[in-house]
JSON list of C-alpha atoms in Angstrom, two decimals:
[
{"chain": "Y", "resi": 1, "resn": "MET", "atom": "CA", "xyz": [12.58, -19.78, -2.24]},
{"chain": "Y", "resi": 2, "resn": "THR", "atom": "CA", "xyz": [15.82, -18.52, -0.22]},
{"chain": "Y", "resi": 3, "resn": "ASP", "atom": "CA", "xyz": [16.43, -14.94, 0.97]},
{"chain": "Y", "resi": 4, "resn": "ASN", "atom": "CA", "xyz": [17.79, -13.08, -2.18]},
{"chain": "Y", "resi": 5, "resn": "ALA", "atom": "CA", "xyz": [19.68, -10.19, -0.15]},
{"chain": "Y", "resi": 6, "resn": "ASP", "atom": "CA", "xyz": [22.25, -10.72, -2.60]},
{"chain": "Y", "resi": 7, "resn": "HIS", "atom": "CA", "xyz": [20.82, -9.69, -5.38]},
{"chain": "Y", "resi": 8, "resn": "ARG", "atom": "CA", "xyz": [19.66, -6.31, -4.36]},
{"chain": "Y", "resi": 9, "resn": "PRO", "atom": "CA", "xyz": [21.57, -3.54, -6.28]},
{"chain": "Y", "resi": 10, "resn": "PRO", "atom": "CA", "xyz": [22.72, -0.59, -3.85]},
{"chain": "Y", "resi": 11, "resn": "ASP", "atom": "CA", "xyz": [20.97, 2.94, -4.15]},
{"chain": "Y", "resi": 12, "resn": "PRO", "atom": "CA", "xyz": [23.69, 5.64, -3.90]},
{"chain": "Y", "resi": 13, "resn": "ASP", "atom": "CA", "xyz": [21.08, 7.43, -1.66]},
{"chain": "Y", "resi": 14, "resn": "GLY", "atom": "CA", "xyz": [21.57, 4.48, 0.93]},
{"chain": "Y", "resi": 15, "resn": "ALA", "atom": "CA", "xyz": [17.67, 3.19, 0.20]},
{"chain": "Y", "resi": 16, "resn": "ASP", "atom": "CA", "xyz": [17.27, -0.25, -0.02]},
{"chain": "Y", "resi": 17, "resn": "PRO", "atom": "CA", "xyz": [14.27, -0.88, -2.72]},
{"chain": "Y", "resi": 18, "resn": "MET", "atom": "CA", "xyz": [12.59, -3.34, -1.02]},
{"chain": "Y", "resi": 19, "resn": "SER", "atom": "CA", "xyz": [12.19, -1.05, 2.01]},
{"chain": "Y", "resi": 20, "resn": "VAL", "atom": "CA", "xyz": [10.84, 1.75, -0.14]},
{"chain": "Y", "resi": 21, "resn": "ALA", "atom": "CA", "xyz": [8.41, -0.66, -1.86]},
{"chain": "Y", "resi": 22, "resn": "PHE", "atom": "CA", "xyz": [7.28, -1.61, 2.15]},
{"chain": "Y", "resi": 23, "resn": "ALA", "atom": "CA", "xyz": [7.16, 2.26, 2.85]},
{"chain": "Y", "resi": 24, "resn": "GLU", "atom": "CA", "xyz": [4.68, 2.25, -0.09]},
{"chain": "Y", "resi": 25, "resn": "ALA", "atom": "CA", "xyz": [2.66, -0.75, 1.04]},
{"chain": "Y", "resi": 26, "resn": "ARG", "atom": "CA", "xyz": [2.32, 0.86, 4.66]},
{"chain": "Y", "resi": 27, "resn": "ALA", "atom": "CA", "xyz": [1.15, 3.94, 3.17]},
{"chain": "Y", "resi": 28, "resn": "ALA", "atom": "CA", "xyz": [-1.53, 2.10, 0.96]},
{"chain": "Y", "resi": 29, "resn": "ALA", "atom": "CA", "xyz": [-3.04, 0.85, 4.06]},
{"chain": "Y", "resi": 30, "resn": "ALA", "atom": "CA", "xyz": [-3.20, 4.04, 5.85]},
{"chain": "Y", "resi": 31, "resn": "ARG", "atom": "CA", "xyz": [-5.45, 4.91, 2.91]},
{"chain": "Y", "resi": 32, "resn": "GLY", "atom": "CA", "xyz": [-7.26, 1.95, 3.24]},
{"chain": "Y", "resi": 33, "resn": "GLU", "atom": "CA", "xyz": [-5.85, 0.03, 0.36]},
{"chain": "Y", "resi": 34, "resn": "VAL", "atom": "CA", "xyz": [-4.79, -3.34, 0.23]},
{"chain": "Y", "resi": 35, "resn": "PRO", "atom": "CA", "xyz": [-0.93, -2.73, 1.33]},
{"chain": "Y", "resi": 36, "resn": "VAL", "atom": "CA", "xyz": [1.08, -3.63, -1.71]},
{"chain": "Y", "resi": 37, "resn": "GLY", "atom": "CA", "xyz": [4.19, -1.21, -2.62]},
{"chain": "Y", "resi": 38, "resn": "ALA", "atom": "CA", "xyz": [6.49, -1.37, -5.57]},
{"chain": "Y", "resi": 39, "resn": "ALA", "atom": "CA", "xyz": [9.75, 0.40, -6.53]},
{"chain": "Y", "resi": 40, "resn": "VAL", "atom": "CA", "xyz": [11.41, 0.71, -9.67]},
{"chain": "Y", "resi": 41, "resn": "VAL", "atom": "CA", "xyz": [15.25, 0.58, -9.84]},
{"chain": "Y", "resi": 42, "resn": "ARG", "atom": "CA", "xyz": [17.54, 1.36, -12.79]},
{"chain": "Y", "resi": 43, "resn": "ASP", "atom": "CA", "xyz": [21.66, 1.77, -12.34]},
{"chain": "Y", "resi": 44, "resn": "GLY", "atom": "CA", "xyz": [21.19, 1.35, -8.56]},
{"chain": "Y", "resi": 45, "resn": "ARG", "atom": "CA", "xyz": [18.84, 4.37, -8.03]},
{"chain": "Y", "resi": 46, "resn": "ILE", "atom": "CA", "xyz": [15.33, 4.35, -7.21]},
{"chain": "Y", "resi": 47, "resn": "VAL", "atom": "CA", "xyz": [13.58, 6.16, -10.44]},
{"chain": "Y", "resi": 48, "resn": "ALA", "atom": "CA", "xyz": [9.81, 5.19, -9.02]},
{"chain": "Y", "resi": 49, "resn": "SER", "atom": "CA", "xyz": [7.70, 4.04, -6.24]},
{"chain": "Y", "resi": 50, "resn": "ALA", "atom": "CA", "xyz": [3.98, 3.45, -5.37]},
{"chain": "Y", "resi": 51, "resn": "GLY", "atom": "CA", "xyz": [1.36, 2.01, -3.65]},
{"chain": "Y", "resi": 52, "resn": "ASN", "atom": "CA", "xyz": [-1.71, 0.29, -4.22]},
{"chain": "Y", "resi": 53, "resn": "ARG", "atom": "CA", "xyz": [-4.53, 2.96, -5.44]},
{"chain": "Y", "resi": 54, "resn": "PRO", "atom": "CA", "xyz": [-7.32, 0.94, -7.17]},
{"chain": "Y", "resi": 55, "resn": "ARG", "atom": "CA", "xyz": [-10.00, 2.22, -4.31]},
{"chain": "Y", "resi": 56, "resn": "GLU", "atom": "CA", "xyz": [-8.82, 5.89, -4.27]},
{"chain": "Y", "resi": 57, "resn": "LEU", "atom": "CA", "xyz": [-8.70, 5.84, -8.13]},
{"chain": "Y", "resi": 58, "resn": "ARG", "atom": "CA", "xyz": [-11.54, 4.18, -8.89]},
{"chain": "Y", "resi": 59, "resn": "ASP", "atom": "CA", "xyz": [-9.15, 2.11, -11.24]},
{"chain": "Y", "resi": 60, "resn": "PRO", "atom": "CA", "xyz": [-8.87, -1.83, -11.07]},
{"chain": "Y", "resi": 61, "resn": "SER", "atom": "CA", "xyz": [-5.43, -1.23, -12.49]},
{"chain": "Y", "resi": 62, "resn": "ALA", "atom": "CA", "xyz": [-4.24, 1.01, -10.32]},
{"chain": "Y", "resi": 63, "resn": "HIS", "atom": "CA", "xyz": [-1.89, -1.75, -8.48]},
{"chain": "Y", "resi": 64, "resn": "ALA", "atom": "CA", "xyz": [1.42, -0.43, -7.03]},
{"chain": "Y", "resi": 65, "resn": "GLU", "atom": "CA", "xyz": [3.40, -2.13, -9.83]},
{"chain": "Y", "resi": 66, "resn": "MET", "atom": "CA", "xyz": [1.50, -0.99, -12.74]},
{"chain": "Y", "resi": 67, "resn": "LEU", "atom": "CA", "xyz": [1.80, 2.74, -11.20]},
{"chain": "Y", "resi": 68, "resn": "ALA", "atom": "CA", "xyz": [5.43, 2.15, -10.29]},
{"chain": "Y", "resi": 69, "resn": "ILE", "atom": "CA", "xyz": [5.78, 1.57, -14.24]},
{"chain": "Y", "resi": 70, "resn": "ARG", "atom": "CA", "xyz": [4.02, 4.07, -15.44]},
{"chain": "Y", "resi": 71, "resn": "GLN", "atom": "CA", "xyz": [5.95, 6.60, -13.22]},
{"chain": "Y", "resi": 72, "resn": "ALA", "atom": "CA", "xyz": [9.30, 4.99, -14.23]},
{"chain": "Y", "resi": 73, "resn": "CYS", "atom": "CA", "xyz": [8.42, 5.07, -18.17]},
{"chain": "Y", "resi": 74, "resn": "GLU", "atom": "CA", "xyz": [7.52, 9.20, -17.36]},
{"chain": "Y", "resi": 75, "resn": "ALA", "atom": "CA", "xyz": [10.72, 9.77, -15.64]},
{"chain": "Y", "resi": 76, "resn": "LEU", "atom": "CA", "xyz": [13.09, 7.71, -18.09]},
{"chain": "Y", "resi": 77, "resn": "ASP", "atom": "CA", "xyz": [11.02, 9.06, -21.38]},
{"chain": "Y", "resi": 78, "resn": "ASP", "atom": "CA", "xyz": [10.85, 5.66, -22.59]},
{"chain": "Y", "resi": 79, "resn": "GLU", "atom": "CA", "xyz": [7.45, 2.98, -22.79]},
{"chain": "Y", "resi": 80, "resn": "ARG", "atom": "CA", "xyz": [10.03, 0.34, -22.09]},
{"chain": "Y", "resi": 81, "resn": "LEU", "atom": "CA", "xyz": [12.50, -0.46, -19.22]},
{"chain": "Y", "resi": 82, "resn": "PRO", "atom": "CA", "xyz": [15.13, -2.45, -19.98]},
{"chain": "Y", "resi": 83, "resn": "GLY", "atom": "CA", "xyz": [17.80, -2.36, -17.30]},
{"chain": "Y", "resi": 84, "resn": "CYS", "atom": "CA", "xyz": [15.70, -1.90, -14.75]},
{"chain": "Y", "resi": 85, "resn": "ASP", "atom": "CA", "xyz": [14.44, -4.07, -11.91]},
{"chain": "Y", "resi": 86, "resn": "LEU", "atom": "CA", "xyz": [10.96, -4.14, -9.91]},
{"chain": "Y", "resi": 87, "resn": "TYR", "atom": "CA", "xyz": [10.72, -4.81, -6.18]},
{"chain": "Y", "resi": 88, "resn": "VAL", "atom": "CA", "xyz": [7.09, -5.48, -5.04]},
{"chain": "Y", "resi": 89, "resn": "THR", "atom": "CA", "xyz": [5.88, -6.68, -1.77]},
{"chain": "Y", "resi": 90, "resn": "LEU", "atom": "CA", "xyz": [3.34, -9.26, -3.40]},
{"chain": "Y", "resi": 91, "resn": "GLU", "atom": "CA", "xyz": [3.65, -11.54, -6.17]},
{"chain": "Y", "resi": 92, "resn": "PRO", "atom": "CA", "xyz": [2.36, -9.94, -9.24]},
{"chain": "Y", "resi": 93, "resn": "CYS", "atom": "CA", "xyz": [-1.05, -10.65, -10.71]},
{"chain": "Y", "resi": 94, "resn": "THR", "atom": "CA", "xyz": [-1.60, -11.72, -14.34]},
{"chain": "Y", "resi": 95, "resn": "MET", "atom": "CA", "xyz": [-2.31, -8.00, -15.18]},
{"chain": "Y", "resi": 96, "resn": "CYS", "atom": "CA", "xyz": [0.92, -6.64, -13.51]},
{"chain": "Y", "resi": 97, "resn": "ALA", "atom": "CA", "xyz": [2.92, -9.76, -14.90]},
{"chain": "Y", "resi": 98, "resn": "ALA", "atom": "CA", "xyz": [1.82, -8.80, -18.63]},
{"chain": "Y", "resi": 99, "resn": "ALA", "atom": "CA", "xyz": [2.82, -5.15, -17.93]},
{"chain": "Y", "resi": 100, "resn": "ILE", "atom": "CA", "xyz": [6.16, -6.03, -16.57]},
{"chain": "Y", "resi": 101, "resn": "SER", "atom": "CA", "xyz": [6.61, -8.18, -19.78]},
{"chain": "Y", "resi": 102, "resn": "PHE", "atom": "CA", "xyz": [5.56, -5.59, -21.83]},
{"chain": "Y", "resi": 103, "resn": "ALA", "atom": "CA", "xyz": [7.72, -2.96, -20.07]},
{"chain": "Y", "resi": 104, "resn": "ARG", "atom": "CA", "xyz": [10.90, -5.51, -20.29]},
{"chain": "Y", "resi": 105, "resn": "ILE", "atom": "CA", "xyz": [11.79, -5.27, -16.60]},
{"chain": "Y", "resi": 106, "resn": "ARG", "atom": "CA", "xyz": [15.06, -7.01, -16.28]},
{"chain": "Y", "resi": 107, "resn": "ARG", "atom": "CA", "xyz": [14.50, -8.61, -12.95]},
{"chain": "Y", "resi": 108, "resn": "VAL", "atom": "CA", "xyz": [11.25, -8.60, -10.48]},
{"chain": "Y", "resi": 109, "resn": "TYR", "atom": "CA", "xyz": [11.86, -9.17, -6.68]},
{"chain": "Y", "resi": 110, "resn": "TYR", "atom": "CA", "xyz": [8.99, -9.83, -4.43]},
{"chain": "Y", "resi": 111, "resn": "ALA", "atom": "CA", "xyz": [8.21, -10.68, -1.00]},
{"chain": "Y", "resi": 112, "resn": "ALA", "atom": "CA", "xyz": [5.34, -12.58, -0.24]},
{"chain": "Y", "resi": 113, "resn": "TYR", "atom": "CA", "xyz": [4.00, -15.39, -2.57]},
{"chain": "Y", "resi": 114, "resn": "ASP", "atom": "CA", "xyz": [0.31, -14.90, -3.73]},
{"chain": "Y", "resi": 115, "resn": "PRO", "atom": "CA", "xyz": [-1.32, -18.40, -4.31]},
{"chain": "Y", "resi": 116, "resn": "LYS", "atom": "CA", "xyz": [-4.49, -17.25, -4.79]},
{"chain": "Y", "resi": 117, "resn": "GLY", "atom": "CA", "xyz": [-3.78, -14.22, -7.29]},
{"chain": "Y", "resi": 118, "resn": "GLY", "atom": "CA", "xyz": [-0.13, -14.44, -8.13]},
{"chain": "Y", "resi": 119, "resn": "ALA", "atom": "CA", "xyz": [1.04, -15.30, -11.73]},
{"chain": "Y", "resi": 120, "resn": "VAL", "atom": "CA", "xyz": [4.99, -15.49, -11.18]},
{"chain": "Y", "resi": 121, "resn": "ASP", "atom": "CA", "xyz": [5.21, -18.68, -9.06]},
{"chain": "Y", "resi": 122, "resn": "ASN", "atom": "CA", "xyz": [1.62, -19.33, -8.74]},
{"chain": "Y", "resi": 123, "resn": "GLY", "atom": "CA", "xyz": [-1.33, -19.59, -11.25]},
{"chain": "Y", "resi": 124, "resn": "VAL", "atom": "CA", "xyz": [-0.85, -19.09, -14.81]},
{"chain": "Y", "resi": 125, "resn": "ARG", "atom": "CA", "xyz": [2.93, -18.39, -14.43]},
{"chain": "Y", "resi": 126, "resn": "PHE", "atom": "CA", "xyz": [2.99, -16.01, -16.85]},
{"chain": "Y", "resi": 127, "resn": "PHE", "atom": "CA", "xyz": [6.67, -15.51, -17.64]},
{"chain": "Y", "resi": 128, "resn": "ASP", "atom": "CA", "xyz": [6.88, -19.64, -18.33]},
{"chain": "Y", "resi": 129, "resn": "GLN", "atom": "CA", "xyz": [4.19, -19.65, -21.03]},
{"chain": "Y", "resi": 130, "resn": "PRO", "atom": "CA", "xyz": [5.42, -19.59, -24.69]},
{"chain": "Y", "resi": 131, "resn": "THR", "atom": "CA", "xyz": [3.35, -16.59, -25.46]},
{"chain": "Y", "resi": 132, "resn": "CYS", "atom": "CA", "xyz": [5.01, -14.24, -23.06]},
{"chain": "Y", "resi": 133, "resn": "HIS", "atom": "CA", "xyz": [7.24, -11.85, -25.06]},
{"chain": "Y", "resi": 134, "resn": "HIS", "atom": "CA", "xyz": [9.63, -11.01, -22.61]},
{"chain": "Y", "resi": 135, "resn": "ALA", "atom": "CA", "xyz": [10.30, -13.03, -19.09]},
{"chain": "Y", "resi": 136, "resn": "PRO", "atom": "CA", "xyz": [12.32, -11.08, -16.62]},
{"chain": "Y", "resi": 137, "resn": "GLU", "atom": "CA", "xyz": [14.76, -13.19, -13.82]},
{"chain": "Y", "resi": 138, "resn": "ALA", "atom": "CA", "xyz": [12.06, -13.52, -10.85]},
{"chain": "Y", "resi": 139, "resn": "TYR", "atom": "CA", "xyz": [13.20, -13.73, -7.20]},
{"chain": "Y", "resi": 140, "resn": "GLY", "atom": "CA", "xyz": [10.10, -14.44, -4.64]},
{"chain": "Y", "resi": 141, "resn": "GLY", "atom": "CA", "xyz": [10.51, -14.75, -0.87]},
{"chain": "Y", "resi": 142, "resn": "ILE", "atom": "CA", "xyz": [12.29, -11.63, 0.10]},
{"chain": "Y", "resi": 143, "resn": "ARG", "atom": "CA", "xyz": [11.25, -10.49, 3.60]},
{"chain": "Y", "resi": 144, "resn": "GLU", "atom": "CA", "xyz": [8.23, -13.01, 2.73]},
{"chain": "Y", "resi": 145, "resn": "SER", "atom": "CA", "xyz": [7.26, -13.13, 6.67]},
{"chain": "Y", "resi": 146, "resn": "GLU", "atom": "CA", "xyz": [7.14, -9.48, 7.05]},
{"chain": "Y", "resi": 147, "resn": "ALA", "atom": "CA", "xyz": [4.83, -9.07, 3.96]},
{"chain": "Y", "resi": 148, "resn": "ALA", "atom": "CA", "xyz": [2.49, -11.60, 4.84]},
{"chain": "Y", "resi": 149, "resn": "ALA", "atom": "CA", "xyz": [2.33, -10.24, 8.23]},
{"chain": "Y", "resi": 150, "resn": "LEU", "atom": "CA", "xyz": [1.50, -6.68, 6.78]},
{"chain": "Y", "resi": 151, "resn": "LEU", "atom": "CA", "xyz": [-1.29, -8.17, 4.85]},
{"chain": "Y", "resi": 152, "resn": "ARG", "atom": "CA", "xyz": [-2.61, -10.44, 7.39]},
{"chain": "Y", "resi": 153, "resn": "ALA", "atom": "CA", "xyz": [-2.84, -7.73, 9.60]},
{"chain": "Y", "resi": 154, "resn": "PHE", "atom": "CA", "xyz": [-4.62, -5.28, 7.18]},
{"chain": "Y", "resi": 155, "resn": "PHE", "atom": "CA", "xyz": [-7.43, -7.79, 6.54]},
{"chain": "Y", "resi": 156, "resn": "GLU", "atom": "CA", "xyz": [-7.85, -8.74, 10.35]},
{"chain": "Y", "resi": 157, "resn": "GLU", "atom": "CA", "xyz": [-8.48, -5.57, 10.99]},
{"chain": "Y", "resi": 158, "resn": "ARG", "atom": "CA", "xyz": [-11.11, -5.39, 8.23]},
{"chain": "Y", "resi": 159, "resn": "ARG", "atom": "CA", "xyz": [-13.05, -8.26, 9.72]}
]
């Protein structure tokens, strides 16, 4: 896919949502977690961000997207996030795609494609299934090489 930088909404504080997601991914790596980060944006403002924490929390559902969605729901006092966009450094898995759908996220922007675990453009292609209740617009490949390098360095360090 092409670089979708033109789809990024401005943040009044000047923070680029994908850069915030990358900062969360780097913080996750520093904690020994797989470096994935996410940010939720509404009306051009970042309302939540998180990095992976499954090891730390001993919770297999503590993916960056899940944590950011939970934070955004709390911050906006709603179980649904219409009008919100999600920025994430790796293609969401099936679990996260389902949460994105149930939360009614408007758009998903992600960096690296994940041929093994991704569920948007790879694997089950969750949003394309007839049983999917809500399919957001999805744009992959944004800063893909940066995300791939971060993941590659993390796993090479552990070998």
